[in-house]
Amino acid sequence: MTATLFQNASKWIDAENAQDPNHETYQAITYPKELLYSNRMYERLMDFHKNASEEVQIASKAQHICRWKIARESYSMDRVGYLKWREDLKKFHAKTTAVILEKAGYSEEFIARVSFLIEKKLLKKDAETQLLEDVICLVFLEYYLDPFVHKHDREKMKNIILKTWLKMSEKGQQEALKINYSAANLELIKESLEL
């Protein structure tokens, strides 16, 4: 059986992310960090919106492709530096993915749409960009909120949670409330959102 364009693209995205020198252990298994993130994004997307288009599916997998190649430390360690880093990352992820999609044989139109989504254009206006943002926020809340809580003070965390919440659609927010948080984190979320 011949591999589909999607299967090839997925395999190549995974191969890129598997080269991440940073690792994360989850349920006693150690993974390359961005490969684990990519898998979490894709699984959450398919769980949240099983009819997601192929463009969104690829954008979810490639959201952080090769992220380690542009270090946060290479930018000024202030708000301006952070925003510039994030902007450059989005373009880098879109470009890296476009090369893979071209190699897989996707059309220019398809590739342009995936780049549009990865760069998170027209958030709140484009339904698929919003869907991707919801998934990003859900993955953050489910898997990365707890490590953040141990790194930042309560006030900063409340601000991060509120900002995350405001980026989501109502459907995304409802889904976020179904996540199995620790009692302390659930309390923090409720406090942040004044629930």
PDB file of N, CA and C in Angstrom, residues 75-126:
ATOM      1  N   TYR A  75      17.586  36.109  22.269  1.00  0.00           N
ATOM      2  CA  TYR A  75      16.843  37.375  22.194  1.00  0.00           C
ATOM      3  C   TYR A  75      16.948  38.074  23.551  1.00  0.00           C
ATOM      4  N   SER A  76      16.691  39.381  23.560  1.00  0.00           N
ATOM      5  CA  SER A  76      16.746  40.102  24.838  1.00  0.00           C
ATOM      6  C   SER A  76      15.710  39.508  25.800  1.00  0.00           C
ATOM      7  N   MET A  77      16.108  39.395  27.067  1.00  0.00           N
ATOM      8  CA  MET A  77      15.248  38.712  28.050  1.00  0.00           C
ATOM      9  C   MET A  77      14.226  39.681  28.651  1.00  0.00           C
ATOM     10  N   ASP A  78      13.478  40.311  27.778  1.00  0.00           N
ATOM     11  CA  ASP A  78      12.394  41.198  28.226  1.00  0.00           C
ATOM     12  C   ASP A  78      11.162  40.924  27.355  1.00  0.00           C
ATOM     13  N   ARG A  79      10.114  41.671  27.581  1.00  0.00           N
ATOM     14  CA  ARG A  79       8.844  41.459  26.858  1.00  0.00           C
ATOM     15  C   ARG A  79       9.044  41.615  25.337  1.00  0.00           C
ATOM     16  N   VAL A  80       9.800  42.637  24.944  1.00  0.00           N
ATOM     17  CA  VAL A  80      10.041  42.900  23.512  1.00  0.00           C
ATOM     18  C   VAL A  80      10.776  41.709  22.895  1.00  0.00           C
ATOM     19  N   GLY A  81      11.810  41.239  23.581  1.00  0.00           N
ATOM     20  CA  GLY A  81      12.583  40.091  23.106  1.00  0.00           C
ATOM     21  C   GLY A  81      11.738  38.841  23.020  1.00  0.00           C
ATOM     22  N   TYR A  82      10.868  38.671  24.009  1.00  0.00           N
ATOM     23  CA  TYR A  82       9.985  37.493  24.035  1.00  0.00           C
ATOM     24  C   TYR A  82       9.030  37.503  22.835  1.00  0.00           C
ATOM     25  N   LEU A  83       8.425  38.648  22.582  1.00  0.00           N
ATOM     26  CA  LEU A  83       7.463  38.752  21.475  1.00  0.00           C
ATOM     27  C   LEU A  83       8.141  38.561  20.115  1.00  0.00           C
ATOM     28  N   LYS A  84       9.360  39.098  19.987  1.00  0.00           N
ATOM     29  CA  LYS A  84      10.123  38.939  18.742  1.00  0.00           C
ATOM     30  C   LYS A  84      10.462  37.457  18.538  1.00  0.00           C
ATOM     31  N   TRP A  85      10.892  36.804  19.606  1.00  0.00           N
ATOM     32  CA  TRP A  85      11.212  35.369  19.567  1.00  0.00           C
ATOM     33  C   TRP A  85       9.998  34.565  19.115  1.00  0.00           C
ATOM     34  N   ARG A  86       8.838  34.842  19.705  1.00  0.00           N
ATOM     35  CA  ARG A  86       7.608  34.117  19.368  1.00  0.00           C
ATOM     36  C   ARG A  86       7.233  34.327  17.896  1.00  0.00           C
ATOM     37  N   GLU A  87       7.377  35.562  17.433  1.00  0.00           N
ATOM     38  CA  GLU A  87       7.034  35.893  16.049  1.00  0.00           C
ATOM     39  C   GLU A  87       7.966  35.159  15.078  1.00  0.00           C
ATOM     40  N   ASP A  88       9.262  35.191  15.376  1.00  0.00           N
ATOM     41  CA  ASP A  88      10.242  34.513  14.531  1.00  0.00           C
ATOM     42  C   ASP A  88      10.024  33.001  14.537  1.00  0.00           C
ATOM     43  N   LEU A  89       9.663  32.461  15.693  1.00  0.00           N
ATOM     44  CA  LEU A  89       9.390  31.025  15.796  1.00  0.00           C
ATOM     45  C   LEU A  89       8.242  30.620  14.867  1.00  0.00           C
ATOM     46  N   LYS A  90       7.161  31.386  14.894  1.00  0.00           N
ATOM     47  CA  LYS A  90       5.989  31.056  14.063  1.00  0.00           C
ATOM     48  C   LYS A  90       6.385  30.967  12.584  1.00  0.00           C
ATOM     49  N   LYS A  91       7.172  31.962  12.144  1.00  0.00           N
ATOM     50  CA  LYS A  91       7.615  31.975  10.740  1.00  0.00           C
ATOM     51  C   LYS A  91       8.519  30.772  10.454  1.00  0.00           C
ATOM     52  N   PHE A  92       9.400  30.480  11.398  1.00  0.00           N
ATOM     53  CA  PHE A  92      10.330  29.351  11.258  1.00  0.00           C
ATOM     54  C   PHE A  92       9.573  28.021  11.190  1.00  0.00           C
ATOM     55  N   HIS A  93       8.586  27.840  12.078  1.00  0.00           N
ATOM     56  CA  HIS A  93       7.784  26.605  12.077  1.00  0.00           C
ATOM     57  C   HIS A  93       7.028  26.460  10.753  1.00  0.00           C
ATOM     58  N   ALA A  94       6.467  27.572  10.277  1.00  0.00           N
ATOM     59  CA  ALA A  94       5.698  27.550   9.017  1.00  0.00           C
ATOM     60  C   ALA A  94       6.615  27.194   7.843  1.00  0.00           C
ATOM     61  N   LYS A  95       7.796  27.789   7.818  1.00  0.00           N
ATOM     62  CA  LYS A  95       8.749  27.565   6.729  1.00  0.00           C
ATOM     63  C   LYS A  95       9.261  26.115   6.734  1.00  0.00           C
ATOM     64  N   THR A  96       9.619  25.637   7.911  1.00  0.00           N
ATOM     65  CA  THR A  96      10.140  24.270   8.056  1.00  0.00           C
ATOM     66  C   THR A  96       9.084  23.259   7.602  1.00  0.00           C
ATOM     67  N   THR A  97       7.836  23.520   7.967  1.00  0.00           N
ATOM     68  CA  THR A  97       6.730  22.633   7.589  1.00  0.00           C
ATOM     69  C   THR A  97       6.474  22.707   6.085  1.00  0.00           C
ATOM     70  N   ALA A  98       6.544  23.905   5.533  1.00  0.00           N
ATOM     71  CA  ALA A  98       6.296  24.094   4.091  1.00  0.00           C
ATOM     72  C   ALA A  98       7.265  23.249   3.256  1.00  0.00           C
ATOM     73  N   VAL A  99       8.529  23.189   3.675  1.00  0.00           N
ATOM     74  CA  VAL A  99       9.537  22.394   2.954  1.00  0.00           C
ATOM     75  C   VAL A  99       9.135  20.915   2.958  1.00  0.00           C
ATOM     76  N   ILE A 100       8.674  20.431   4.110  1.00  0.00           N
ATOM     77  CA  ILE A 100       8.244  19.024   4.235  1.00  0.00           C
ATOM     78  C   ILE A 100       7.014  18.763   3.360  1.00  0.00           C
ATOM     79  N   LEU A 101       6.060  19.680   3.390  1.00  0.00           N
ATOM     80  CA  LEU A 101       4.814  19.492   2.631  1.00  0.00           C
ATOM     81  C   LEU A 101       5.055  19.526   1.128  1.00  0.00           C
ATOM     82  N   GLU A 102       6.015  20.348   0.723  1.00  0.00           N
ATOM     83  CA  GLU A 102       6.374  20.415  -0.700  1.00  0.00           C
ATOM     84  C   GLU A 102       6.979  19.066  -1.121  1.00  0.00           C
ATOM     85  N   LYS A 103       7.877  18.562  -0.276  1.00  0.00           N
ATOM     86  CA  LYS A 103       8.524  17.271  -0.535  1.00  0.00           C
ATOM     87  C   LYS A 103       7.478  16.140  -0.592  1.00  0.00           C
ATOM     88  N   ALA A 104       6.446  16.256   0.237  1.00  0.00           N
ATOM     89  CA  ALA A 104       5.389  15.230   0.272  1.00  0.00           C
ATOM     90  C   ALA A 104       4.485  15.297  -0.962  1.00  0.00           C
ATOM     91  N   GLY A 105       4.471  16.461  -1.632  1.00  0.00           N
ATOM     92  CA  GLY A 105       3.672  16.589  -2.847  1.00  0.00           C
ATOM     93  C   GLY A 105       2.370  17.353  -2.697  1.00  0.00           C
ATOM     94  N   TYR A 106       2.225  18.118  -1.610  1.00  0.00           N
ATOM     95  CA  TYR A 106       1.010  18.921  -1.420  1.00  0.00           C
ATOM     96  C   TYR A 106       1.011  20.133  -2.361  1.00  0.00           C
ATOM     97  N   SER A 107      -0.190  20.647  -2.642  1.00  0.00           N
ATOM     98  CA  SER A 107      -0.327  21.816  -3.522  1.00  0.00           C
ATOM     99  C   SER A 107       0.138  23.085  -2.799  1.00  0.00           C
ATOM    100  N   GLU A 108       0.453  24.103  -3.593  1.00  0.00           N
ATOM    101  CA  GLU A 108       0.864  25.400  -3.028  1.00  0.00           C
ATOM    102  C   GLU A 108      -0.230  25.975  -2.142  1.00  0.00           C
ATOM    103  N   GLU A 109      -1.458  25.792  -2.572  1.00  0.00           N
ATOM    104  CA  GLU A 109      -2.617  26.317  -1.836  1.00  0.00           C
ATOM    105  C   GLU A 109      -2.709  25.653  -0.452  1.00  0.00           C
ATOM    106  N   PHE A 110      -2.530  24.340  -0.429  1.00  0.00           N
ATOM    107  CA  PHE A 110      -2.586  23.583   0.831  1.00  0.00           C
ATOM    108  C   PHE A 110      -1.469  24.063   1.767  1.00  0.00           C
ATOM    109  N   ILE A 111      -0.271  24.190   1.216  1.00  0.00           N
ATOM    110  CA  ILE A 111       0.892  24.601   2.016  1.00  0.00           C
ATOM    111  C   ILE A 111       0.683  26.010   2.582  1.00  0.00           C
ATOM    112  N   ALA A 112       0.134  26.905   1.759  1.00  0.00           N
ATOM    113  CA  ALA A 112      -0.118  28.282   2.199  1.00  0.00           C
ATOM    114  C   ALA A 112      -1.118  28.293   3.361  1.00  0.00           C
ATOM    115  N   ARG A 113      -2.107  27.422   3.278  1.00  0.00           N
ATOM    116  CA  ARG A 113      -3.120  27.360   4.339  1.00  0.00           C
ATOM    117  C   ARG A 113      -2.510  26.848   5.658  1.00  0.00           C
ATOM    118  N   VAL A 114      -1.658  25.840   5.562  1.00  0.00           N
ATOM    119  CA  VAL A 114      -1.006  25.303   6.766  1.00  0.00           C
ATOM    120  C   VAL A 114      -0.115  26.390   7.387  1.00  0.00           C
ATOM    121  N   SER A 115       0.612  27.129   6.549  1.00  0.00           N
ATOM    122  CA  SER A 115       1.467  28.224   7.049  1.00  0.00           C
ATOM    123  C   SER A 115       0.622  29.284   7.747  1.00  0.00           C
ATOM    124  N   PHE A 116      -0.500  29.628   7.144  1.00  0.00           N
ATOM    125  CA  PHE A 116      -1.445  30.603   7.704  1.00  0.00           C
ATOM    126  C   PHE A 116      -1.861  30.161   9.111  1.00  0.00           C
ATOM    127  N   LEU A 117      -2.165  28.876   9.252  1.00  0.00           N
ATOM    128  CA  LEU A 117      -2.620  28.336  10.542  1.00  0.00           C
ATOM    129  C   LEU A 117      -1.489  28.317  11.568  1.00  0.00           C
ATOM    130  N   ILE A 118      -0.320  27.861  11.159  1.00  0.00           N
ATOM    131  CA  ILE A 118       0.815  27.808  12.092  1.00  0.00           C
ATOM    132  C   ILE A 118       1.178  29.209  12.579  1.00  0.00           C
ATOM    133  N   GLU A 119       1.044  30.191  11.687  1.00  0.00           N
ATOM    134  CA  GLU A 119       1.348  31.579  12.080  1.00  0.00           C
ATOM    135  C   GLU A 119       0.190  32.209  12.854  1.00  0.00           C
ATOM    136  N   LYS A 120      -0.857  31.426  13.074  1.00  0.00           N
ATOM    137  CA  LYS A 120      -2.027  31.826  13.870  1.00  0.00           C
ATOM    138  C   LYS A 120      -2.621  33.160  13.412  1.00  0.00           C
ATOM    139  N   LYS A 121      -2.829  33.250  12.104  1.00  0.00           N
ATOM    140  CA  LYS A 121      -3.390  34.479  11.541  1.00  0.00           C
ATOM    141  C   LYS A 121      -4.909  34.501  11.747  1.00  0.00           C
ATOM    142  N   LEU A 122      -5.420  35.709  11.898  1.00  0.00           N
ATOM    143  CA  LEU A 122      -6.865  35.960  12.060  1.00  0.00           C
ATOM    144  C   LEU A 122      -7.479  35.165  13.221  1.00  0.00           C
ATOM    145  N   LEU A 123      -6.755  35.120  14.328  1.00  0.00           N
ATOM    146  CA  LEU A 123      -7.294  34.473  15.526  1.00  0.00           C
ATOM    147  C   LEU A 123      -8.618  35.143  15.903  1.00  0.00           C
ATOM    148  N   LYS A 124      -9.569  34.342  16.324  1.00  0.00           N
ATOM    149  CA  LYS A 124     -10.939  34.767  16.676  1.00  0.00           C
ATOM    150  C   LYS A 124     -11.802  35.036  15.440  1.00  0.00           C
ATOM    151  N   LYS A 125     -11.157  35.182  14.248  1.00  0.00           N
ATOM    152  CA  LYS A 125     -11.936  35.441  13.031  1.00  0.00           C
ATOM    153  C   LYS A 125     -11.966  34.217  12.125  1.00  0.00           C
ATOM    154  N   ASP A 126     -10.856  33.473  12.081  1.00  0.00           N
ATOM    155  CA  ASP A 126     -10.778  32.273  11.247  1.00  0.00           C
ATOM    156  C   ASP A 126     -11.068  31.053  12.123  1.00  0.00           C
TER     157      ASP A 126
END
